[in-house]
């Protein structure tokens, strides 16, 4: 399965590794080899350096030999000298006592930056053969990771993200009835730990959310009606729907509640009792569909000076 190509450090076999800037460390029951991201600086020529941190996981002192180090410019095949040192001592052998670690630094002078040209480093550390590319792992070599989105325990969306990539655009759930949405996701079913879009995806994950009303409501127990107080979210299809009721109460549209939004259609039910000042401004050429008659529509407005008649279609209810 090519989805598992980059598992186990992209190992070709037990001791051969193809690595990239973002690869995991090489690790088995004997050793752990961590490679720092390389640095490269210069103008006419460039100095390349990188560090190998070796952890001896065995219970006796062991020697690690760096050998057959080659740095090749891929476009020309030219080879450049690679030198190494540890504790400011030039050499190719690193002696590490049991369960301790030490670092080995390598460097080279090259004619161009690793950011503009492709270079390949090959070397051996004892029996471990490493080929290192100075780029991130190409997407075609990354495993596919599933991101499953759940709304109230129902799977509503599955996205495929390449291993160690971030989610570029977090899914926004929109209900089929155009009444609710969800753009906040959590990593636990109790919705306590919010998912961070800055996190890289390294395994299949489930994200959990709960739908929120597209309408911002004010609904006090003492009020006879529920009040539309603003707009939380306009669905991507541009259709905004005022429901027939909220919390078992019919509707009033409060001051300046529906304005300055990008919307194509607004549906208003005949259960609305009052439309206060400042509504339906800044909505462009959106069409307003009202479930009742023109006479009923005009009677809803708190002030006759605020009655809106442009682009209003009467006797039309929303039909999903």
XYZ file of C-alpha atoms in Angstrom:
320
model
C 0.000 0.000 0.000
C 1.666 3.223 -1.127
C -0.148 5.059 1.680
C 2.460 3.575 3.972
C 5.471 4.624 1.912
C 6.659 7.148 4.445
C 6.117 4.928 7.476
C 9.181 3.691 9.362
C 11.316 6.601 8.181
C 10.839 5.706 4.523
C 13.075 2.716 5.117
C 13.861 0.682 1.993
C 14.931 -2.241 4.144
C 16.030 -2.738 7.734
C 19.152 -0.570 7.451
C 18.607 1.693 4.420
C 16.760 4.987 4.858
C 15.591 7.713 2.513
C 15.082 10.862 4.570
C 13.780 14.394 4.071
C 13.765 17.574 6.160
C 10.570 16.505 7.914
C 11.303 12.796 8.330
C 11.046 11.109 11.702
C 14.258 10.044 13.455
C 15.805 6.676 12.688
C 15.164 4.521 15.730
C 15.354 0.875 16.701
C 16.234 -0.994 19.885
C 19.930 -0.124 19.498
C 20.133 3.490 18.430
C 18.247 6.686 17.751
C 19.549 9.007 15.036
C 18.052 12.505 14.922
C 18.971 14.934 12.156
C 18.512 18.674 12.639
C 17.179 20.751 9.787
C 20.204 21.853 7.741
C 21.356 25.465 7.579
C 22.787 27.075 4.470
C 24.104 30.607 4.118
C 26.368 32.594 1.840
C 26.514 34.749 -1.297
C 29.034 33.605 -3.946
C 29.528 30.265 -2.222
C 27.408 28.684 0.467
C 28.230 26.929 3.729
C 26.040 23.936 4.469
C 25.872 22.441 7.958
C 23.718 19.934 9.795
C 23.843 17.999 13.039
C 23.329 14.312 13.757
C 22.365 13.517 17.333
C 23.131 9.889 18.184
C 21.599 8.186 21.222
C 23.199 4.900 22.228
C 20.305 2.772 23.482
C 22.501 -0.198 24.331
C 24.066 -0.929 27.723
C 27.714 -0.618 26.751
C 29.931 1.985 25.131
C 29.676 1.952 21.380
C 31.539 3.620 18.546
C 29.712 5.171 15.626
C 31.642 5.687 12.409
C 30.539 8.219 9.792
C 31.793 7.038 6.420
C 31.286 7.287 2.662
C 29.872 10.797 3.012
C 28.974 12.269 -0.373
C 27.158 15.462 -1.290
C 25.901 15.583 -4.866
C 24.269 18.380 -6.825
C 21.449 16.596 -8.573
C 21.312 18.732 -11.734
C 24.999 18.331 -12.596
C 26.135 15.240 -10.708
C 28.987 17.285 -9.213
C 30.273 15.956 -5.886
C 31.399 18.110 -2.948
C 33.644 17.335 -0.002
C 31.879 16.712 3.294
C 33.714 17.056 6.589
C 32.652 16.150 10.097
C 33.523 16.975 13.672
C 32.342 16.499 17.246
C 33.251 18.577 20.297
C 35.334 20.715 17.878
C 37.508 17.676 17.080
C 37.716 16.726 13.420
C 37.197 13.025 12.833
C 34.733 10.436 11.679
C 34.198 8.308 14.768
C 31.950 9.093 17.702
C 32.276 7.115 20.946
C 29.148 7.172 23.133
C 28.724 5.483 26.486
C 25.661 3.400 27.358
C 22.297 5.192 27.209
C 23.922 8.561 26.508
C 23.940 10.727 23.413
C 26.312 12.944 21.521
C 26.220 15.113 18.422
C 28.172 14.943 15.193
C 28.292 17.952 12.892
C 28.956 17.854 9.177
C 29.653 20.690 6.792
C 30.384 21.409 3.152
C 30.969 24.313 0.798
C 28.630 24.352 -2.189
C 28.113 26.744 -5.128
C 24.413 27.420 -4.570
C 21.817 27.340 -1.849
C 19.888 24.188 -1.000
C 16.795 26.390 -1.310
C 17.384 26.939 -5.031
C 19.139 23.729 -6.157
C 18.590 20.103 -5.266
C 21.380 18.383 -3.355
C 21.573 14.808 -2.112
C 23.630 13.657 0.866
C 24.549 10.001 1.210
C 26.438 8.524 4.145
C 26.723 5.518 6.404
C 26.651 5.442 10.193
C 27.872 1.968 11.067
C 25.384 -0.352 9.330
C 22.818 2.400 8.674
C 22.836 3.696 5.105
C 21.190 7.087 4.682
C 20.141 9.073 1.621
C 19.066 12.578 2.598
C 17.163 15.039 0.399
C 17.169 18.689 1.485
C 13.442 19.158 0.915
C 10.228 18.166 2.631
C 8.802 14.775 1.804
C 6.960 15.003 -1.541
C 3.201 14.575 -1.213
C 3.217 11.476 -3.409
C 5.355 9.758 -0.773
C 3.215 10.794 2.176
C 0.571 8.567 3.706
C -3.058 9.638 3.465
C -4.646 10.642 6.781
C -8.398 10.789 7.300
C -10.014 13.714 9.076
C -13.549 12.707 10.067
C -16.008 15.415 11.083
C -18.889 14.470 13.378
C -21.964 16.540 14.163
C -23.960 15.174 17.118
C -22.396 11.708 16.610
C -23.186 11.664 12.883
C -20.325 11.549 10.383
C -20.904 14.485 8.009
C -17.578 14.817 6.205
C -14.284 13.021 5.623
C -11.269 14.889 4.270
C -7.974 13.334 3.192
C -4.856 15.168 4.371
C -1.305 14.136 3.568
C 0.766 13.012 6.545
C 2.323 15.882 8.537
C 0.440 18.485 6.517
C -1.867 21.030 8.113
C -5.518 21.485 7.236
C -5.472 24.437 4.847
C -9.180 25.149 5.120
C -11.119 23.796 8.097
C -14.468 22.331 7.069
C -17.561 24.387 7.881
C -20.670 22.309 8.365
C -23.920 23.698 6.958
C -27.210 21.968 7.711
C -29.336 20.901 4.742
C -32.210 23.089 5.985
C -30.002 26.230 5.923
C -30.674 26.912 9.609
C -27.425 25.954 11.345
C -23.686 25.662 10.906
C -20.542 24.583 12.736
C -17.052 26.000 12.258
C -15.512 25.070 15.615
C -14.225 21.525 16.081
C -12.951 19.523 19.028
C -10.753 16.471 19.357
C -12.991 14.845 21.967
C -16.663 13.879 21.942
C -17.318 16.055 24.999
C -16.104 19.048 22.976
C -13.681 20.351 25.578
C -10.397 20.336 23.637
C -10.596 22.567 20.591
C -8.700 21.478 17.504
C -5.962 23.877 16.431
C -5.505 24.435 12.711
C -1.804 24.994 13.403
C -1.458 21.295 14.297
C -0.020 18.945 11.696
C -1.983 15.775 10.953
C 0.099 12.681 11.739
C -2.673 10.070 12.118
C -6.342 9.577 11.298
C -8.388 11.826 13.578
C -12.013 12.420 14.490
C -13.247 15.956 15.075
C -16.501 16.740 16.856
C -18.792 19.715 16.627
C -22.287 20.865 17.470
C -24.554 22.925 15.197
C -25.187 26.573 16.037
C -28.017 28.688 14.677
C -27.268 30.888 11.678
C -29.377 33.474 13.504
C -28.219 35.268 16.642
C -31.088 35.177 19.115
C -32.225 36.944 22.233
C -34.897 34.929 23.992
C -35.620 35.796 27.613
C -38.101 33.657 29.519
C -40.142 36.750 30.316
C -40.445 37.782 26.646
C -43.503 36.867 24.609
C -41.378 36.504 21.475
C -37.899 35.403 20.453
C -35.873 38.226 18.931
C -33.594 37.999 15.903
C -30.644 39.965 17.261
C -28.106 39.515 14.448
C -26.664 37.053 11.956
C -24.025 34.529 13.013
C -23.497 32.922 9.634
C -24.793 33.096 6.070
C -24.668 29.724 4.274
C -22.387 29.439 1.254
C -25.425 29.330 -1.058
C -26.344 32.820 0.158
C -29.762 31.720 1.442
C -30.698 33.072 4.883
C -33.817 31.701 6.537
C -35.697 33.107 9.500
C -37.396 30.085 11.096
C -41.067 30.056 12.077
C -40.217 30.047 15.775
C -37.403 29.798 18.278
C -37.721 28.123 21.671
C -41.433 27.651 20.975
C -41.960 31.382 20.535
C -42.835 33.356 17.434
C -40.458 35.974 16.106
C -39.608 39.659 16.194
C -36.686 41.135 14.268
C -34.778 43.493 16.561
C -33.081 46.795 15.748
C -30.401 46.575 13.011
C -30.416 42.767 13.196
C -30.295 41.941 9.472
C -27.977 44.309 7.648
C -24.560 44.594 6.000
C -24.354 40.933 5.017
C -23.512 39.213 1.743
C -26.661 37.281 0.932
C -28.714 36.445 -2.159
C -32.044 35.393 -0.636
C -33.789 36.015 2.692
C -36.890 34.098 3.715
C -39.190 35.673 6.310
C -42.104 33.635 7.743
C -45.539 35.076 8.520
C -44.958 34.255 12.190
C -42.856 37.424 12.459
C -44.760 40.044 14.467
C -42.556 43.164 14.321
C -39.598 44.339 12.255
C -37.779 47.111 14.087
C -35.680 49.892 12.565
C -32.505 49.429 10.528
C -33.169 46.065 8.900
C -32.515 44.914 5.310
C -29.916 47.604 4.587
C -26.523 46.777 3.109
C -27.737 43.522 1.560
C -27.184 44.492 -2.066
C -29.760 43.166 -4.515
C -30.805 40.246 -2.335
C -34.369 39.058 -2.815
C -36.591 38.993 0.268
C -39.277 36.331 0.226
C -42.174 36.869 2.613
C -44.691 34.165 3.417
C -47.637 36.573 3.757
C -49.209 39.303 1.676
C -47.848 42.720 0.764
C -50.271 44.337 3.181
C -49.163 42.055 6.007
C -45.510 42.743 5.183
C -45.896 46.499 5.394
C -47.773 46.203 8.681
C -44.791 44.430 10.325
C -42.511 47.457 10.293
C -42.277 49.405 13.537
C -42.035 52.659 11.590
C -43.652 53.398 8.251
C -40.472 55.252 7.230
C -38.464 52.021 7.454
C -40.691 49.838 5.276
C -38.674 47.932 2.666
C -40.348 47.047 -0.617
C -37.398 46.717 -3.014
C -36.842 43.140 -4.236
C -39.593 41.755 -1.982
C -41.603 38.765 -3.235
C -44.831 38.013 -1.351
C -46.815 34.855 -0.632
C -43.661 32.722 -0.831
C -42.452 30.382 1.895
C -39.081 28.610 1.950
C -39.183 25.093 0.568
C -36.140 22.903 1.116
